[in-house]
């Protein structure tokens, strides 16, 4: 599949001329949260300058722009799900670079939708679900953080949401541009998420894992700090576009079903 380096403005503009799209969706990002602490320049180039290039090119070509952002723009101090207008205050280089990306998008083009999501997983690529399934086959005991709260989101559900919004942009003359939250319904911890993954996976395959030990963030050393609470309130996207969230457990069952169907 042809790829465009979004940090290169010339390549971005050439791709727009070549493909003549009706709109642009940006899911590209530098996503290694821990490595971003040391690869700061690269994280900012991809997560701030990249969306800035795409949004600027969209403005020039009069194209709408949909950009994916993250719950890690928040610091996790709130005790209820974050709404779109809550103060951002990222704890990590990754979060800061994504916040700067959002700012660039708002600066470059009015016709944008910034879609913040959280704890993304799916059939393809590396993600928490696939890591757990691999570890569950290899190890008898696994330690998983149990004091970070958030909402797992299926990439397929997010993609469907992007398609719905794209369809509305193309067909509806009046779109309320701006920032929206979309994630799976319900709040959990990485530990509870892992337990659910193994509960479902056991129906398909014998798992070696017997013990899923809860551990505290403070005892699990990582380069980057993560918010302890980053659930997103998704009422605005429902009110504005009629998009409803799905219970995270239901979507997880579908994804694990598909992962095992492929093996
Ligand atoms: N994962 C999560 O839990 C999570 C949570 C909230 C929000 N998000 C956001 O959701 C979006 C998708 O995340 P993901 O986890 O699916 O990420 P991912 O699997 O790491 O995919 C990111 C993609 O961006 C591409 N990319 C990196 N640098 C690029 C560049 N300079 N030009 C063009 N493409 C480039 C990567 O290509 P290569 O593979 O070739 O490097 C990769 O295909 C991102 O905006 C992320 O910030 C993710």
PDB file of C-alpha atoms in Angstrom, residues 112-229:
ATOM      1  CA  UNK A 112     -11.758  19.668  11.164  1.00  0.00           C
ATOM      2  CA  UNK A 113     -12.973  16.927  13.468  1.00  0.00           C
ATOM      3  CA  UNK A 114     -10.535  15.892  16.195  1.00  0.00           C
ATOM      4  CA  UNK A 115     -11.574  12.526  17.565  1.00  0.00           C
ATOM      5  CA  UNK A 116      -9.994  11.629  20.902  1.00  0.00           C
ATOM      6  CA  UNK A 117     -10.047   7.940  21.742  1.00  0.00           C
ATOM      7  CA  UNK A 118      -8.473   5.637  24.330  1.00  0.00           C
ATOM      8  CA  UNK A 119      -6.936   2.194  24.953  1.00  0.00           C
ATOM      9  CA  UNK A 120      -7.190   1.166  21.290  1.00  0.00           C
ATOM     10  CA  UNK A 121      -6.939  -2.483  20.256  1.00  0.00           C
ATOM     11  CA  UNK A 122      -7.859  -4.584  17.249  1.00  0.00           C
ATOM     12  CA  UNK A 123      -7.196  -7.586  15.061  1.00  0.00           C
ATOM     13  CA  UNK A 124      -4.224  -5.964  13.312  1.00  0.00           C
ATOM     14  CA  UNK A 125      -0.956  -4.545  14.603  1.00  0.00           C
ATOM     15  CA  UNK A 126       0.470  -4.652  18.092  1.00  0.00           C
ATOM     16  CA  UNK A 127      -1.864  -3.847  20.942  1.00  0.00           C
ATOM     17  CA  UNK A 128      -2.693  -4.816  24.529  1.00  0.00           C
ATOM     18  CA  UNK A 129      -5.115  -7.619  23.568  1.00  0.00           C
ATOM     19  CA  UNK A 130      -2.628  -9.316  21.264  1.00  0.00           C
ATOM     20  CA  UNK A 131       0.190  -8.914  23.787  1.00  0.00           C
ATOM     21  CA  UNK A 132      -1.980 -10.514  26.503  1.00  0.00           C
ATOM     22  CA  UNK A 133      -2.939 -13.408  24.214  1.00  0.00           C
ATOM     23  CA  UNK A 134       0.752 -14.039  23.451  1.00  0.00           C
ATOM     24  CA  UNK A 135       1.779 -13.830  27.126  1.00  0.00           C
ATOM     25  CA  UNK A 136      -1.183 -15.983  28.151  1.00  0.00           C
ATOM     26  CA  UNK A 137       0.113 -18.789  25.952  1.00  0.00           C
ATOM     27  CA  UNK A 138       3.730 -18.416  27.136  1.00  0.00           C
ATOM     28  CA  UNK A 139       3.562 -17.685  30.876  1.00  0.00           C
ATOM     29  CA  UNK A 140       1.917 -19.103  33.980  1.00  0.00           C
ATOM     30  CA  UNK A 141       1.804 -15.755  35.804  1.00  0.00           C
ATOM     31  CA  UNK A 142       1.369 -12.231  34.493  1.00  0.00           C
ATOM     32  CA  UNK A 143       1.464  -8.926  36.359  1.00  0.00           C
ATOM     33  CA  UNK A 144      -0.926  -6.221  35.143  1.00  0.00           C
ATOM     34  CA  UNK A 145      -1.444  -2.660  36.380  1.00  0.00           C
ATOM     35  CA  UNK A 146      -4.651  -2.348  38.377  1.00  0.00           C
ATOM     36  CA  UNK A 147      -4.795   1.335  39.344  1.00  0.00           C
ATOM     37  CA  UNK A 148      -5.077   2.985  35.917  1.00  0.00           C
ATOM     38  CA  UNK A 149      -8.690   3.454  34.835  1.00  0.00           C
ATOM     39  CA  UNK A 150      -9.924   3.958  31.286  1.00  0.00           C
ATOM     40  CA  UNK A 151     -12.106   2.655  28.465  1.00  0.00           C
ATOM     41  CA  UNK A 152     -10.889   0.050  25.957  1.00  0.00           C
ATOM     42  CA  UNK A 153     -11.858   0.911  22.376  1.00  0.00           C
ATOM     43  CA  UNK A 154     -12.085  -1.482  19.445  1.00  0.00           C
ATOM     44  CA  UNK A 155     -10.334  -0.105  16.343  1.00  0.00           C
ATOM     45  CA  UNK A 156     -13.233  -1.478  14.260  1.00  0.00           C
ATOM     46  CA  UNK A 157     -15.733   0.580  16.303  1.00  0.00           C
ATOM     47  CA  UNK A 158     -13.547   3.664  15.931  1.00  0.00           C
ATOM     48  CA  UNK A 159     -13.256   3.053  12.172  1.00  0.00           C
ATOM     49  CA  UNK A 160     -17.060   2.746  11.905  1.00  0.00           C
ATOM     50  CA  UNK A 161     -17.370   6.044  13.774  1.00  0.00           C
ATOM     51  CA  UNK A 162     -14.927   7.727  11.394  1.00  0.00           C
ATOM     52  CA  UNK A 163     -16.915   6.387   8.421  1.00  0.00           C
ATOM     53  CA  UNK A 164     -20.191   7.661   9.889  1.00  0.00           C
ATOM     54  CA  UNK A 165     -18.746  11.130  10.454  1.00  0.00           C
ATOM     55  CA  UNK A 166     -17.118  11.136   6.998  1.00  0.00           C
ATOM     56  CA  UNK A 167     -20.477  10.232   5.457  1.00  0.00           C
ATOM     57  CA  UNK A 168     -22.206  13.035   7.350  1.00  0.00           C
ATOM     58  CA  UNK A 169     -19.528  15.519   6.290  1.00  0.00           C
ATOM     59  CA  UNK A 170     -19.958  14.588   2.643  1.00  0.00           C
ATOM     60  CA  UNK A 171     -23.771  14.552   2.711  1.00  0.00           C
ATOM     61  CA  UNK A 172     -24.743  17.128   5.311  1.00  0.00           C
ATOM     62  CA  UNK A 173     -24.135  20.805   4.636  1.00  0.00           C
ATOM     63  CA  UNK A 174     -23.987  21.760   8.311  1.00  0.00           C
ATOM     64  CA  UNK A 175     -21.407  19.985  10.418  1.00  0.00           C
ATOM     65  CA  UNK A 176     -20.387  21.138  13.860  1.00  0.00           C
ATOM     66  CA  UNK A 177     -16.611  21.116  13.475  1.00  0.00           C
ATOM     67  CA  UNK A 178     -14.413  20.655  16.523  1.00  0.00           C
ATOM     68  CA  UNK A 179     -13.246  18.117  19.086  1.00  0.00           C
ATOM     69  CA  UNK A 180     -15.152  14.959  20.099  1.00  0.00           C
ATOM     70  CA  UNK A 181     -14.592  11.963  22.346  1.00  0.00           C
ATOM     71  CA  UNK A 182     -15.245   8.366  21.282  1.00  0.00           C
ATOM     72  CA  UNK A 183     -14.328   5.222  23.259  1.00  0.00           C
ATOM     73  CA  UNK A 184     -15.802   1.925  24.410  1.00  0.00           C
ATOM     74  CA  UNK A 185     -18.647   2.155  26.934  1.00  0.00           C
ATOM     75  CA  UNK A 186     -17.709   1.466  30.556  1.00  0.00           C
ATOM     76  CA  UNK A 187     -14.655   2.061  32.700  1.00  0.00           C
ATOM     77  CA  UNK A 188     -12.154  -0.585  33.707  1.00  0.00           C
ATOM     78  CA  UNK A 189      -8.503  -1.143  34.645  1.00  0.00           C
ATOM     79  CA  UNK A 190      -5.763  -2.835  32.598  1.00  0.00           C
ATOM     80  CA  UNK A 191      -5.947  -5.708  35.106  1.00  0.00           C
ATOM     81  CA  UNK A 192      -9.698  -6.224  34.669  1.00  0.00           C
ATOM     82  CA  UNK A 193      -9.264  -5.817  30.898  1.00  0.00           C
ATOM     83  CA  UNK A 194      -6.623  -8.588  30.916  1.00  0.00           C
ATOM     84  CA  UNK A 195      -8.855 -10.879  33.003  1.00  0.00           C
ATOM     85  CA  UNK A 196     -11.701 -10.435  30.515  1.00  0.00           C
ATOM     86  CA  UNK A 197      -9.340 -11.143  27.590  1.00  0.00           C
ATOM     87  CA  UNK A 198      -8.331 -14.495  29.128  1.00  0.00           C
ATOM     88  CA  UNK A 199     -11.914 -15.344  30.081  1.00  0.00           C
ATOM     89  CA  UNK A 200     -12.936 -14.965  26.425  1.00  0.00           C
ATOM     90  CA  UNK A 201      -9.769 -16.500  24.941  1.00  0.00           C
ATOM     91  CA  UNK A 202     -10.150 -19.670  27.043  1.00  0.00           C
ATOM     92  CA  UNK A 203     -13.231 -20.551  24.967  1.00  0.00           C
ATOM     93  CA  UNK A 204     -10.990 -20.841  21.890  1.00  0.00           C
ATOM     94  CA  UNK A 205      -7.615 -22.023  23.086  1.00  0.00           C
ATOM     95  CA  UNK A 206      -5.872 -23.477  26.117  1.00  0.00           C
ATOM     96  CA  UNK A 207      -4.093 -20.672  27.944  1.00  0.00           C
ATOM     97  CA  UNK A 208      -1.049 -21.425  30.068  1.00  0.00           C
ATOM     98  CA  UNK A 209      -1.644 -18.431  32.339  1.00  0.00           C
ATOM     99  CA  UNK A 210      -3.043 -19.275  35.793  1.00  0.00           C
ATOM    100  CA  UNK A 211      -2.334 -16.122  37.741  1.00  0.00           C
ATOM    101  CA  UNK A 212      -3.053 -12.547  36.686  1.00  0.00           C
ATOM    102  CA  UNK A 213      -1.514 -10.538  39.476  1.00  0.00           C
ATOM    103  CA  UNK A 214      -2.661  -6.937  40.026  1.00  0.00           C
ATOM    104  CA  UNK A 215       0.179  -4.454  40.512  1.00  0.00           C
ATOM    105  CA  UNK A 216       0.329  -0.737  41.181  1.00  0.00           C
ATOM    106  CA  UNK A 217       1.622   1.784  38.649  1.00  0.00           C
ATOM    107  CA  UNK A 218       4.299   2.786  41.138  1.00  0.00           C
ATOM    108  CA  UNK A 219       5.660  -0.781  41.091  1.00  0.00           C
ATOM    109  CA  UNK A 220       5.694  -1.023  37.281  1.00  0.00           C
ATOM    110  CA  UNK A 221       8.495   1.249  36.105  1.00  0.00           C
ATOM    111  CA  UNK A 222       8.031   2.896  32.706  1.00  0.00           C
ATOM    112  CA  UNK A 223       9.805   5.884  31.115  1.00  0.00           C
ATOM    113  CA  UNK A 224       6.565   7.780  30.530  1.00  0.00           C
ATOM    114  CA  UNK A 225       3.963   8.746  33.122  1.00  0.00           C
ATOM    115  CA  UNK A 226       0.406   7.738  32.292  1.00  0.00           C
ATOM    116  CA  UNK A 227      -2.869   9.218  33.579  1.00  0.00           C
ATOM    117  CA  UNK A 228      -4.425   7.184  36.403  1.00  0.00           C
ATOM    118  CA  UNK A 229      -7.903   7.984  35.097  1.00  0.00           C
TER     119      UNK A 229
END
